């Protein structure tokens, strides 16, 4: 070990002289400086989260207060736990489709049991240090999953824009759009609601182009506030959010609800909740880490924190939670320094839900639908698809197939299909096999190089069967890096058959292949 000599202070100067102001601050002063940054950031996140919490709940087919309850737990509980310091958790648009299907199939009471069980599974995965494994999932599968969710979300919220009830399946939503358009055109109430929703989307699209002093107000809040003000001033007859208060929606699961975990369909939903919520949270963490220079996310701890939050949400009968990139990015961009900002945002949600719940009853449903249509559109990587197709067509195909499968089937099956295609593509890409045939005066020399796996077996057999008859064949395997059992058996069978025909085959297999 090299020891550095201690530096002595210059004569007439104290050891503290020359230090930066930050270095001379006491710990209390540093915490106060952080709080001065975290407090306004928490208000920004609160204003962003409020319409999204309510909108996700309404789109999921549950009372609006359940979305607020999940946001409160995400701030006050998950926000305190270790893992990531700046990302914010709450109800997410990415789970809307799955939650809606679960509520329709199993009932609202069972949703809490499913969410709690999924949370416990997340805690177990984090304890087993499986958090980092989610980083190995193909980006194309993730983008395809989000694109499929976005398409289903958009198609479903288009019905809410017209104050109409959406069909249950993704295909049903898409197939019913022409009929929705026709019925909307014939209904003044539906046209009014549609105008409010379209206006909300327009505000969200145009907001980033406005001056910076205007953009201090979060876009979702501005859009919903504008739609609410227009609705109230013109006394428009459209559907509005129904509010009952937090005390009336908390529903602890009972024994009959717990018995539902014995059903295979419910267990499948639990697994889907856990895997998709974990993937979305950890992918969000990776994205948030790129936005700031602070401490990096500890993936296993963050997975456990999300699991604890979902367990509590399930026990309260609330919506499942994930880390949400929209709120997390707003938190970072607002200047947050520590986890105090996300905890405070949960406190503001609690105070609002406790003392001002009636304020939600003036919000038109069409405005929330517009917010979710905009959020769903941002999940579809339309701009990235064309460059991806030009450079990596296989990855683009996985993305499209995953998205279509999510729309046609459901979220869980669509993601499984995408993962299967990704594994097959990786196996295909890594099994390069070069077959060179060189005809000489003394026979034919066949040289194999690369990886001979069962995926390349048809090509290998085609090359061997096309060899000229009546010639001595020399088979050179020295260039092979891998020879699997299927190809080895095929070569031995071909060699035996060739030798029975009276020709000699020279096989040179390197050691270890």
CSV table of C-alpha atoms in Angstrom, one decimal:
chain,number,residue,atom,x,y,z
A,1,UNK,CA,0.0,0.0,0.0
A,2,UNK,CA,1.4,3.5,-0.9
A,3,UNK,CA,1.0,6.0,1.9
A,4,UNK,CA,0.5,9.6,0.9
A,5,UNK,CA,2.2,12.2,3.2
A,6,UNK,CA,-0.2,14.2,5.2
A,7,UNK,CA,-0.6,17.8,3.9
A,8,UNK,CA,0.1,20.5,6.4
A,9,UNK,CA,-1.9,23.7,6.3
A,10,UNK,CA,-0.1,26.8,5.1
A,11,UNK,CA,1.0,29.2,7.8
A,12,UNK,CA,-1.7,31.6,8.8
A,13,UNK,CA,-4.5,29.5,7.2
A,14,UNK,CA,-6.9,27.2,9.1
A,15,UNK,CA,-7.4,23.6,7.8
A,16,UNK,CA,-10.9,24.6,6.7
A,17,UNK,CA,-9.7,27.4,4.5
A,18,UNK,CA,-10.1,26.9,0.8
A,19,UNK,CA,-13.0,24.4,1.1
A,20,UNK,CA,-16.0,24.8,-1.0
A,21,UNK,CA,-19.2,26.1,0.6
A,22,UNK,CA,-20.8,22.6,0.3
A,23,UNK,CA,-17.9,21.0,2.0
A,24,UNK,CA,-18.2,23.2,5.0
A,25,UNK,CA,-21.9,22.6,5.5
A,26,UNK,CA,-23.2,20.7,8.4
A,27,UNK,CA,-25.3,17.6,7.8
A,28,UNK,CA,-28.4,19.5,8.9
A,29,UNK,CA,-27.7,22.2,6.3
A,30,UNK,CA,-27.3,19.6,3.6
A,31,UNK,CA,-30.6,18.0,4.5
A,32,UNK,CA,-32.3,21.4,4.4
A,33,UNK,CA,-30.8,22.1,1.0
A,34,UNK,CA,-32.2,18.8,-0.2
A,35,UNK,CA,-35.6,19.5,1.2
A,36,UNK,CA,-35.7,22.8,-0.5
A,37,UNK,CA,-35.3,20.9,-3.8
A,38,UNK,CA,-37.4,17.9,-2.9
A,39,UNK,CA,-40.5,19.9,-1.7
A,40,UNK,CA,-41.3,21.6,-5.0
A,41,UNK,CA,-40.4,18.4,-6.9
A,42,UNK,CA,-42.9,16.5,-4.8
A,43,UNK,CA,-45.7,19.0,-5.7
A,44,UNK,CA,-44.9,18.6,-9.4
A,45,UNK,CA,-45.1,14.8,-9.1
A,46,UNK,CA,-48.3,15.1,-7.2
A,47,UNK,CA,-49.9,17.2,-9.9
A,48,UNK,CA,-48.7,14.7,-12.6
A,49,UNK,CA,-49.8,11.7,-10.6
A,50,UNK,CA,-53.3,12.9,-9.6
A,51,UNK,CA,-55.0,12.7,-13.0
A,52,UNK,CA,-53.1,9.6,-13.9
A,53,UNK,CA,-54.1,7.7,-10.7
A,54,UNK,CA,-57.7,8.5,-11.3
A,55,UNK,CA,-57.6,7.8,-15.0
A,56,UNK,CA,-55.9,4.5,-14.7
A,57,UNK,CA,-58.5,3.4,-12.1
A,58,UNK,CA,-61.5,4.4,-14.2
A,59,UNK,CA,-59.9,2.7,-17.3
A,60,UNK,CA,-59.4,-0.4,-15.2
A,61,UNK,CA,-63.1,-0.6,-14.3
A,62,UNK,CA,-62.7,0.1,-10.6
A,63,UNK,CA,-63.6,3.1,-8.3
A,64,UNK,CA,-61.4,6.2,-8.9
A,65,UNK,CA,-60.3,6.2,-5.2
A,66,UNK,CA,-58.5,2.9,-5.6
A,67,UNK,CA,-56.1,4.6,-8.0
A,68,UNK,CA,-55.4,7.3,-5.4
A,69,UNK,CA,-54.9,4.6,-2.7
A,70,UNK,CA,-52.3,2.9,-4.8
A,71,UNK,CA,-50.5,6.2,-5.4
A,72,UNK,CA,-50.5,6.9,-1.7
A,73,UNK,CA,-49.0,3.4,-0.9
A,74,UNK,CA,-46.5,3.9,-3.7
A,75,UNK,CA,-45.4,7.2,-2.1
A,76,UNK,CA,-45.6,6.7,1.6
A,77,UNK,CA,-44.5,3.0,1.8
A,78,UNK,CA,-42.6,2.1,-1.4
A,79,UNK,CA,-41.0,5.5,-1.5
A,80,UNK,CA,-39.4,4.9,1.9
A,81,UNK,CA,-37.9,1.5,1.0
A,82,UNK,CA,-34.4,1.1,-0.5
A,83,UNK,CA,-33.8,0.2,-4.1
A,84,UNK,CA,-34.1,3.3,-6.2
A,85,UNK,CA,-34.0,6.8,-4.8
A,86,UNK,CA,-35.8,8.9,-7.4
A,87,UNK,CA,-38.3,6.7,-9.3
A,88,UNK,CA,-42.0,7.0,-8.3
A,89,UNK,CA,-44.5,4.2,-8.0
A,90,UNK,CA,-48.2,4.1,-8.5
A,91,UNK,CA,-51.0,2.7,-10.7
A,92,UNK,CA,-49.7,2.3,-14.3
A,93,UNK,CA,-51.3,2.4,-17.7
A,94,UNK,CA,-49.2,-0.7,-18.6
A,95,UNK,CA,-51.3,-2.9,-16.2
A,96,UNK,CA,-54.7,-1.3,-17.1
A,97,UNK,CA,-55.6,-4.0,-19.7
A,98,UNK,CA,-54.6,-6.9,-17.4
A,99,UNK,CA,-56.4,-5.4,-14.4
A,100,UNK,CA,-59.6,-4.7,-16.4
A,101,UNK,CA,-59.6,-8.4,-17.6
A,102,UNK,CA,-59.0,-9.7,-14.1
A,103,UNK,CA,-61.8,-7.6,-12.6
A,104,UNK,CA,-64.2,-8.7,-15.4
A,105,UNK,CA,-63.3,-12.4,-15.0
A,106,UNK,CA,-62.7,-12.8,-11.2
A,107,UNK,CA,-64.4,-9.8,-9.6
A,108,UNK,CA,-63.1,-6.8,-7.7
A,109,UNK,CA,-62.8,-8.6,-4.4
A,110,UNK,CA,-60.4,-11.2,-5.9
A,111,UNK,CA,-58.3,-8.4,-7.4
A,112,UNK,CA,-56.9,-7.6,-4.0
A,113,UNK,CA,-55.9,-11.2,-3.4
A,114,UNK,CA,-54.3,-11.4,-6.8
A,115,UNK,CA,-52.3,-8.2,-6.2
A,116,UNK,CA,-51.2,-9.3,-2.7
A,117,UNK,CA,-50.1,-12.7,-4.0
A,118,UNK,CA,-48.2,-11.1,-6.9
A,119,UNK,CA,-46.5,-8.8,-4.4
A,120,UNK,CA,-45.4,-11.7,-2.2
A,121,UNK,CA,-44.0,-13.3,-5.4
A,122,UNK,CA,-42.1,-10.2,-6.2
A,123,UNK,CA,-40.6,-10.1,-2.7
A,124,UNK,CA,-39.5,-13.7,-3.1
A,125,UNK,CA,-37.9,-13.0,-6.4
A,126,UNK,CA,-36.0,-10.1,-5.0
A,127,UNK,CA,-34.9,-12.2,-2.0
A,128,UNK,CA,-33.6,-14.8,-4.4
A,129,UNK,CA,-31.7,-12.1,-6.3
A,130,UNK,CA,-33.6,-12.5,-9.5
A,131,UNK,CA,-34.0,-8.8,-10.1
A,132,UNK,CA,-31.1,-8.5,-12.5
A,133,UNK,CA,-32.5,-11.3,-14.7
A,134,UNK,CA,-35.2,-8.9,-15.9
A,135,UNK,CA,-32.5,-6.9,-17.6
A,136,UNK,CA,-31.8,-9.9,-19.9
A,137,UNK,CA,-35.2,-9.7,-21.6
A,138,UNK,CA,-35.1,-8.6,-25.2
A,139,UNK,CA,-35.8,-4.9,-25.7
A,140,UNK,CA,-37.9,-5.8,-28.7
A,141,UNK,CA,-40.2,-8.0,-26.5
A,142,UNK,CA,-40.5,-5.1,-24.0
A,143,UNK,CA,-41.3,-2.6,-26.8
A,144,UNK,CA,-43.8,-5.0,-28.3
A,145,UNK,CA,-45.5,-5.6,-25.0
A,146,UNK,CA,-45.8,-1.8,-24.4
A,147,UNK,CA,-47.0,-1.3,-28.0
A,148,UNK,CA,-49.7,-3.9,-27.6
A,149,UNK,CA,-50.7,-2.4,-24.3
A,150,UNK,CA,-50.8,1.0,-25.9
A,151,UNK,CA,-53.0,-0.2,-28.8
A,152,UNK,CA,-55.5,-1.9,-26.5
A,153,UNK,CA,-55.5,1.1,-24.2
A,154,UNK,CA,-56.1,3.5,-27.1
A,155,UNK,CA,-58.9,1.4,-28.6
A,156,UNK,CA,-60.6,1.0,-25.2
A,157,UNK,CA,-60.4,4.7,-24.3
A,158,UNK,CA,-61.8,5.8,-27.6
A,159,UNK,CA,-65.1,4.4,-26.3
A,160,UNK,CA,-64.7,6.4,-23.1
A,161,UNK,CA,-64.2,9.5,-25.2
A,162,UNK,CA,-67.7,9.0,-26.5
A,163,UNK,CA,-69.2,8.0,-23.1
A,164,UNK,CA,-69.7,4.5,-24.5
A,165,UNK,CA,-69.0,1.1,-23.0
A,166,UNK,CA,-66.0,-0.8,-24.5
A,167,UNK,CA,-66.1,-4.5,-25.5
A,168,UNK,CA,-64.1,-6.8,-23.3
A,169,UNK,CA,-61.5,-8.2,-25.7
A,170,UNK,CA,-58.8,-6.3,-27.7
A,171,UNK,CA,-60.1,-7.6,-31.0
A,172,UNK,CA,-63.6,-6.7,-30.0
A,173,UNK,CA,-62.5,-3.1,-29.2
A,174,UNK,CA,-60.9,-2.8,-32.6
A,175,UNK,CA,-63.8,-4.4,-34.5
A,176,UNK,CA,-66.3,-2.1,-32.8
A,177,UNK,CA,-64.6,1.1,-33.8
A,178,UNK,CA,-66.6,1.7,-37.0
A,179,UNK,CA,-69.9,1.2,-35.1
A,180,UNK,CA,-68.6,3.5,-32.4
A,181,UNK,CA,-68.0,6.2,-35.0
A,182,UNK,CA,-71.4,5.8,-36.4
A,183,UNK,CA,-73.2,5.9,-33.1
A,184,UNK,CA,-71.2,8.9,-31.9
A,185,UNK,CA,-72.1,10.9,-35.0
A,186,UNK,CA,-75.8,10.4,-34.2
A,187,UNK,CA,-75.6,11.3,-30.5
A,188,UNK,CA,-75.1,15.0,-29.4
A,189,UNK,CA,-74.0,13.8,-25.9
A,190,UNK,CA,-71.3,11.5,-27.5
A,191,UNK,CA,-70.2,14.3,-29.8
A,192,UNK,CA,-69.8,16.6,-26.8
A,193,UNK,CA,-67.8,14.1,-24.8
A,194,UNK,CA,-65.7,13.3,-27.9
A,195,UNK,CA,-64.9,17.0,-28.4
A,196,UNK,CA,-63.7,17.2,-24.7
A,197,UNK,CA,-61.5,14.2,-25.1
A,198,UNK,CA,-60.0,15.4,-28.4
A,199,UNK,CA,-59.4,18.8,-26.9
A,200,UNK,CA,-57.6,17.2,-24.0
A,201,UNK,CA,-55.3,15.2,-26.4
A,202,UNK,CA,-54.6,18.4,-28.3
A,203,UNK,CA,-53.5,20.2,-25.2
A,204,UNK,CA,-51.2,17.3,-24.3
A,205,UNK,CA,-49.7,17.3,-27.7
A,206,UNK,CA,-49.2,21.1,-28.0
A,207,UNK,CA,-48.1,21.6,-24.4
A,208,UNK,CA,-44.3,20.9,-24.9
A,209,UNK,CA,-44.2,23.6,-27.6
A,210,UNK,CA,-45.4,26.3,-25.3
A,211,UNK,CA,-43.0,28.7,-23.5
A,212,UNK,CA,-41.1,27.3,-20.5
A,213,UNK,CA,-42.9,29.6,-18.0
A,214,UNK,CA,-46.2,28.0,-19.1
A,215,UNK,CA,-44.8,24.5,-19.0
A,216,UNK,CA,-44.1,24.8,-15.3
A,217,UNK,CA,-47.7,23.4,-14.9
A,218,UNK,CA,-47.6,19.6,-15.7
A,219,UNK,CA,-49.3,18.8,-19.0
A,220,UNK,CA,-51.8,16.2,-17.7
A,221,UNK,CA,-53.0,18.6,-15.0
A,222,UNK,CA,-53.3,21.5,-17.4
A,223,UNK,CA,-55.3,19.4,-19.9
A,224,UNK,CA,-57.7,17.9,-17.3
A,225,UNK,CA,-58.1,21.3,-15.6
A,226,UNK,CA,-58.9,23.0,-19.0
A,227,UNK,CA,-61.4,20.3,-19.9
A,228,UNK,CA,-63.1,20.5,-16.4
A,229,UNK,CA,-63.3,24.3,-16.7
A,230,UNK,CA,-64.9,24.2,-20.1
A,231,UNK,CA,-67.4,21.5,-19.0
A,232,UNK,CA,-68.4,23.6,-15.9
A,233,UNK,CA,-68.6,26.9,-17.7
A,234,UNK,CA,-70.7,25.6,-20.6
A,235,UNK,CA,-72.7,23.3,-18.3
A,236,UNK,CA,-72.0,20.3,-20.7
A,237,UNK,CA,-73.9,17.1,-20.1
A,238,UNK,CA,-71.2,14.4,-20.0
A,239,UNK,CA,-70.2,11.6,-17.7
A,240,UNK,CA,-68.1,12.6,-14.7
A,241,UNK,CA,-65.9,10.8,-12.2
A,242,UNK,CA,-67.8,9.1,-9.3
A,243,UNK,CA,-66.3,9.6,-5.9
A,244,UNK,CA,-67.1,7.8,-2.6
A,245,UNK,CA,-64.1,8.6,-0.4
A,246,UNK,CA,-61.2,6.3,0.7
A,247,UNK,CA,-63.1,4.9,3.7
A,248,UNK,CA,-65.8,3.4,1.5
A,249,UNK,CA,-63.4,1.6,-0.9
A,250,UNK,CA,-60.9,-0.1,1.4
A,251,UNK,CA,-61.8,-3.8,1.3
A,252,UNK,CA,-59.7,-6.3,3.2
A,253,UNK,CA,-59.8,-9.8,1.6
A,254,UNK,CA,-61.7,-12.5,3.4
A,255,UNK,CA,-61.4,-16.3,3.5
A,256,UNK,CA,-63.6,-16.8,0.5
A,257,UNK,CA,-61.4,-14.5,-1.5
A,258,UNK,CA,-58.2,-16.3,-0.5
A,259,UNK,CA,-59.8,-19.6,-1.6
A,260,UNK,CA,-59.7,-18.2,-5.2
A,261,UNK,CA,-55.9,-18.8,-5.2
A,262,UNK,CA,-56.6,-22.5,-5.6
A,263,UNK,CA,-57.9,-21.8,-9.2
A,264,UNK,CA,-55.5,-22.2,-12.0
A,265,UNK,CA,-56.8,-19.2,-13.9
A,266,UNK,CA,-56.2,-17.0,-10.8
A,267,UNK,CA,-52.7,-18.3,-10.3
A,268,UNK,CA,-51.9,-17.6,-13.9
A,269,UNK,CA,-53.1,-14.0,-13.4
A,270,UNK,CA,-50.9,-13.7,-10.3
A,271,UNK,CA,-47.9,-14.8,-12.3
A,272,UNK,CA,-48.7,-12.4,-15.0
A,273,UNK,CA,-49.1,-9.5,-12.6
A,274,UNK,CA,-45.8,-10.3,-10.9
A,275,UNK,CA,-43.7,-10.7,-14.0
A,276,UNK,CA,-45.1,-7.7,-15.9
A,277,UNK,CA,-45.1,-5.4,-12.9
A,278,UNK,CA,-41.6,-6.4,-12.1
A,279,UNK,CA,-40.4,-6.0,-15.7
A,280,UNK,CA,-42.0,-2.6,-16.1
A,281,UNK,CA,-40.6,-1.3,-12.7
A,282,UNK,CA,-37.1,-2.5,-13.4
A,283,UNK,CA,-37.0,-1.2,-17.0
A,284,UNK,CA,-38.3,2.1,-15.6
A,285,UNK,CA,-35.4,2.1,-13.1
A,286,UNK,CA,-32.9,1.6,-15.8
A,287,UNK,CA,-34.4,4.5,-17.8
A,288,UNK,CA,-34.5,6.8,-14.7
A,289,UNK,CA,-30.8,6.0,-13.9
A,290,UNK,CA,-29.9,7.4,-17.2
A,291,UNK,CA,-31.6,10.7,-16.3
A,292,UNK,CA,-29.5,11.6,-13.2
A,293,UNK,CA,-26.0,11.2,-11.7
A,294,UNK,CA,-27.1,10.1,-8.3
A,295,UNK,CA,-27.0,6.6,-6.7
A,296,UNK,CA,-27.8,3.7,-9.1
A,297,UNK,CA,-30.7,1.4,-8.6
A,298,UNK,CA,-30.2,-1.8,-6.6
A,299,UNK,CA,-32.5,-4.1,-8.7
A,300,UNK,CA,-33.1,-6.8,-6.1
A,301,UNK,CA,-34.0,-4.3,-3.4
A,302,UNK,CA,-36.2,-2.4,-5.8
A,303,UNK,CA,-38.0,-5.6,-6.7
A,304,UNK,CA,-38.6,-6.3,-3.0
A,305,UNK,CA,-39.8,-2.7,-2.5
A,306,UNK,CA,-42.3,-3.1,-5.3
A,307,UNK,CA,-43.4,-6.4,-3.9
A,308,UNK,CA,-44.0,-5.0,-0.4
A,309,UNK,CA,-46.0,-2.1,-2.0
A,310,UNK,CA,-48.2,-4.5,-4.0
A,311,UNK,CA,-48.8,-6.8,-1.0
A,312,UNK,CA,-50.1,-3.8,1.0
A,313,UNK,CA,-52.1,-2.6,-2.0
A,314,UNK,CA,-53.7,-6.0,-2.3
A,315,UNK,CA,-54.6,-6.2,1.4
A,316,UNK,CA,-56.3,-2.8,1.0
A,317,UNK,CA,-58.1,-3.9,-2.1
A,318,UNK,CA,-56.3,-1.3,-4.3
A,319,UNK,CA,-54.8,-1.5,-7.7
A,320,UNK,CA,-51.4,-3.1,-8.4
A,321,UNK,CA,-48.5,-0.7,-8.7
A,322,UNK,CA,-45.4,-0.4,-10.7
A,323,UNK,CA,-42.7,2.2,-11.0
A,324,UNK,CA,-43.9,4.7,-13.6
A,325,UNK,CA,-41.5,6.4,-16.0
A,326,UNK,CA,-43.8,9.5,-16.5
A,327,UNK,CA,-43.9,10.4,-12.8
A,328,UNK,CA,-40.3,9.3,-12.3
A,329,UNK,CA,-39.0,11.5,-15.1
A,330,UNK,CA,-41.1,14.4,-13.8
A,331,UNK,CA,-39.5,13.9,-10.4
A,332,UNK,CA,-35.9,14.0,-11.8
A,333,UNK,CA,-36.6,17.0,-14.1
A,334,UNK,CA,-38.2,18.9,-11.2
A,335,UNK,CA,-34.9,18.7,-9.4
A,336,UNK,CA,-35.5,16.0,-6.8
A,337,UNK,CA,-32.4,15.0,-4.8
A,338,UNK,CA,-33.6,12.3,-2.4
A,339,UNK,CA,-36.5,9.9,-1.9
A,340,UNK,CA,-38.2,12.5,0.2
A,341,UNK,CA,-39.8,14.0,-2.9
A,342,UNK,CA,-41.7,10.8,-3.7
A,343,UNK,CA,-42.7,10.2,-0.1
A,344,UNK,CA,-44.1,13.8,0.1
A,345,UNK,CA,-46.0,13.2,-3.2
A,346,UNK,CA,-47.7,10.3,-1.5
A,347,UNK,CA,-48.6,12.6,1.5
A,348,UNK,CA,-50.1,15.2,-0.8
A,349,UNK,CA,-52.2,12.5,-2.5
A,350,UNK,CA,-53.4,11.3,1.0
A,351,UNK,CA,-54.3,14.8,2.1
A,352,UNK,CA,-56.2,15.5,-1.2
A,353,UNK,CA,-58.1,12.2,-1.0
A,354,UNK,CA,-59.0,12.8,2.6
A,355,UNK,CA,-60.1,16.4,2.5
A,356,UNK,CA,-60.9,17.2,-1.2
A,357,UNK,CA,-62.3,14.0,-2.8
A,358,UNK,CA,-65.4,15.9,-4.0
A,359,UNK,CA,-63.1,17.9,-6.3
A,360,UNK,CA,-62.8,14.8,-8.5
A,361,UNK,CA,-66.5,14.6,-9.2
A,362,UNK,CA,-66.3,17.6,-11.5
A,363,UNK,CA,-63.7,16.0,-13.8
A,364,UNK,CA,-65.3,14.7,-17.1
A,365,UNK,CA,-64.5,11.1,-17.9
A,366,UNK,CA,-63.7,12.0,-21.5
A,367,UNK,CA,-60.8,14.2,-20.3
A,368,UNK,CA,-59.3,11.3,-18.4
A,369,UNK,CA,-59.8,9.1,-21.4
A,370,UNK,CA,-57.9,11.7,-23.5
A,371,UNK,CA,-55.0,11.6,-21.0
A,372,UNK,CA,-54.8,7.8,-21.3
A,373,UNK,CA,-55.2,7.9,-25.1
A,374,UNK,CA,-52.1,10.1,-25.2
A,375,UNK,CA,-50.3,7.9,-22.7
A,376,UNK,CA,-51.1,4.8,-24.8
A,377,UNK,CA,-49.9,6.5,-28.0
A,378,UNK,CA,-46.5,7.2,-26.3
A,379,UNK,CA,-46.2,3.4,-25.6
A,380,UNK,CA,-46.3,2.6,-29.4
A,381,UNK,CA,-42.7,3.1,-30.8
A,382,UNK,CA,-43.9,4.2,-34.2
A,383,UNK,CA,-40.9,6.4,-35.0
A,384,UNK,CA,-38.4,3.6,-34.0
A,385,UNK,CA,-40.0,0.9,-36.0
A,386,UNK,CA,-38.9,1.9,-39.5
A,387,UNK,CA,-35.2,2.3,-38.5
A,388,UNK,CA,-35.4,-1.0,-36.6
A,389,UNK,CA,-36.8,-2.7,-39.7
A,390,UNK,CA,-33.9,-1.4,-41.8
A,391,UNK,CA,-31.2,-2.5,-39.4
A,392,UNK,CA,-32.6,-5.5,-37.5
A,393,UNK,CA,-35.6,-7.0,-39.3
A,394,UNK,CA,-35.7,-9.9,-36.9
A,395,UNK,CA,-36.0,-7.7,-33.9
A,396,UNK,CA,-38.7,-5.6,-35.7
A,397,UNK,CA,-40.6,-8.7,-36.4
A,398,UNK,CA,-40.5,-9.8,-32.8
A,399,UNK,CA,-41.8,-6.4,-31.8
A,400,UNK,CA,-44.7,-6.5,-34.2
A,401,UNK,CA,-45.7,-10.1,-33.4
A,402,UNK,CA,-45.6,-9.5,-29.7
A,403,UNK,CA,-47.8,-6.4,-30.0
A,404,UNK,CA,-50.3,-8.1,-32.2
A,405,UNK,CA,-50.4,-11.2,-29.9
A,406,UNK,CA,-51.1,-8.9,-26.9
A,407,UNK,CA,-54.0,-7.4,-28.8
A,408,UNK,CA,-55.4,-10.6,-30.1
A,409,UNK,CA,-54.9,-12.8,-27.1
A,410,UNK,CA,-53.9,-11.2,-23.8
A,411,UNK,CA,-50.9,-9.6,-22.2
A,412,UNK,CA,-49.4,-12.7,-20.6
A,413,UNK,CA,-49.7,-15.0,-23.7
A,414,UNK,CA,-48.4,-12.2,-26.0
A,415,UNK,CA,-45.3,-11.7,-23.9
A,416,UNK,CA,-44.6,-15.4,-23.7
A,417,UNK,CA,-44.9,-15.6,-27.5
A,418,UNK,CA,-42.5,-12.7,-27.8
A,419,UNK,CA,-40.0,-14.3,-25.4
A,420,UNK,CA,-40.2,-17.6,-27.4
A,421,UNK,CA,-39.5,-15.8,-30.7
A,422,UNK,CA,-36.6,-14.0,-29.1
A,423,UNK,CA,-35.0,-17.2,-27.8
A,424,UNK,CA,-35.4,-18.8,-31.2
A,425,UNK,CA,-33.9,-15.9,-32.9
A,426,UNK,CA,-30.9,-15.9,-30.6
A,427,UNK,CA,-30.4,-19.6,-31.1
A,428,UNK,CA,-30.6,-19.1,-34.9
A,429,UNK,CA,-28.2,-16.1,-34.8
A,430,UNK,CA,-25.6,-18.0,-32.8
A,431,UNK,CA,-25.8,-21.2,-34.9
A,432,UNK,CA,-23.8,-20.0,-37.9
A,433,UNK,CA,-22.5,-23.0,-40.0
A,434,UNK,CA,-20.3,-22.6,-43.0
A,435,UNK,CA,-20.3,-25.6,-45.5
A,436,UNK,CA,-17.6,-25.5,-48.1
A,437,UNK,CA,-17.4,-28.2,-50.9
A,438,UNK,CA,-14.1,-28.4,-52.8
A,439,UNK,CA,-13.9,-30.9,-55.7
A,440,UNK,CA,-10.4,-32.3,-56.3
A,441,UNK,CA,-8.8,-34.9,-58.5
A,442,UNK,CA,-8.6,-37.3,-55.6
A,443,UNK,CA,-12.1,-36.7,-54.3
A,444,UNK,CA,-14.3,-34.2,-52.6
A,445,UNK,CA,-13.3,-32.3,-49.5
A,446,UNK,CA,-16.2,-31.0,-47.3
A,447,UNK,CA,-15.2,-28.5,-44.7
A,448,UNK,CA,-17.5,-27.5,-41.8
A,449,UNK,CA,-16.9,-24.4,-39.7
A,450,UNK,CA,-18.8,-22.6,-37.0
A,451,UNK,CA,-21.6,-24.0,-34.9
A,452,UNK,CA,-23.4,-27.1,-36.1
A,453,UNK,CA,-26.7,-27.2,-34.2
A,454,UNK,CA,-30.1,-28.8,-35.0
A,455,UNK,CA,-31.3,-25.5,-36.4
A,456,UNK,CA,-28.7,-25.8,-39.3
A,457,UNK,CA,-29.3,-29.5,-39.8
A,458,UNK,CA,-31.5,-29.1,-42.9
A,459,UNK,CA,-28.8,-27.1,-44.6
A,460,UNK,CA,-26.1,-29.6,-43.7
A,461,UNK,CA,-28.0,-32.6,-44.9
A,462,UNK,CA,-28.9,-30.8,-48.2
A,463,UNK,CA,-25.2,-30.1,-48.8
A,464,UNK,CA,-24.2,-33.7,-48.1
A,465,UNK,CA,-27.0,-35.1,-50.3
A,466,UNK,CA,-25.9,-33.0,-53.3
A,467,UNK,CA,-22.3,-34.4,-53.2
A,468,UNK,CA,-21.4,-36.2,-56.5
A,469,UNK,CA,-21.8,-40.0,-56.4
A,470,UNK,CA,-18.9,-42.3,-56.8
A,471,UNK,CA,-16.3,-40.0,-55.3
A,472,UNK,CA,-14.2,-40.3,-52.1
A,473,UNK,CA,-15.4,-37.7,-49.6
A,474,UNK,CA,-13.1,-36.2,-47.0
A,475,UNK,CA,-15.0,-34.6,-44.1
A,476,UNK,CA,-13.1,-31.9,-42.2
A,477,UNK,CA,-14.5,-30.9,-38.9
A,478,UNK,CA,-11.5,-29.0,-37.5
A,479,UNK,CA,-13.2,-25.6,-38.0
A,480,UNK,CA,-16.3,-26.5,-35.8
A,481,UNK,CA,-16.6,-24.7,-32.5
A,482,UNK,CA,-19.7,-26.8,-31.5
A,483,UNK,CA,-21.3,-30.0,-32.7
A,484,UNK,CA,-24.5,-30.9,-31.0
A,485,UNK,CA,-26.0,-34.4,-30.7
A,486,UNK,CA,-28.5,-34.0,-33.6
A,487,UNK,CA,-25.8,-33.0,-36.1
A,488,UNK,CA,-23.3,-35.6,-34.8
A,489,UNK,CA,-25.9,-38.3,-35.2
A,490,UNK,CA,-26.8,-37.2,-38.7
A,491,UNK,CA,-23.1,-37.1,-39.7
A,492,UNK,CA,-22.5,-40.6,-38.3
A,493,UNK,CA,-25.6,-41.9,-40.1
A,494,UNK,CA,-24.6,-40.3,-43.4
A,495,UNK,CA,-21.0,-41.7,-43.0
A,496,UNK,CA,-22.2,-45.2,-42.3
A,497,UNK,CA,-24.6,-45.1,-45.3
A,498,UNK,CA,-21.8,-43.7,-47.6
A,499,UNK,CA,-19.3,-46.4,-46.5
A,500,UNK,CA,-21.9,-49.1,-47.2
A,501,UNK,CA,-22.0,-47.8,-50.8
A,502,UNK,CA,-18.3,-48.7,-51.1
A,503,UNK,CA,-16.8,-45.2,-50.7
A,504,UNK,CA,-14.3,-44.1,-48.1
A,505,UNK,CA,-15.0,-41.2,-45.8
A,506,UNK,CA,-12.2,-39.6,-43.8
A,507,UNK,CA,-13.5,-37.8,-40.7
A,508,UNK,CA,-11.2,-35.6,-38.7
A,509,UNK,CA,-12.8,-34.5,-35.4
A,510,UNK,CA,-10.8,-32.2,-33.2
A,511,UNK,CA,-10.5,-33.0,-29.5
A,512,UNK,CA,-13.3,-31.6,-27.4
A,513,UNK,CA,-15.9,-31.3,-30.1
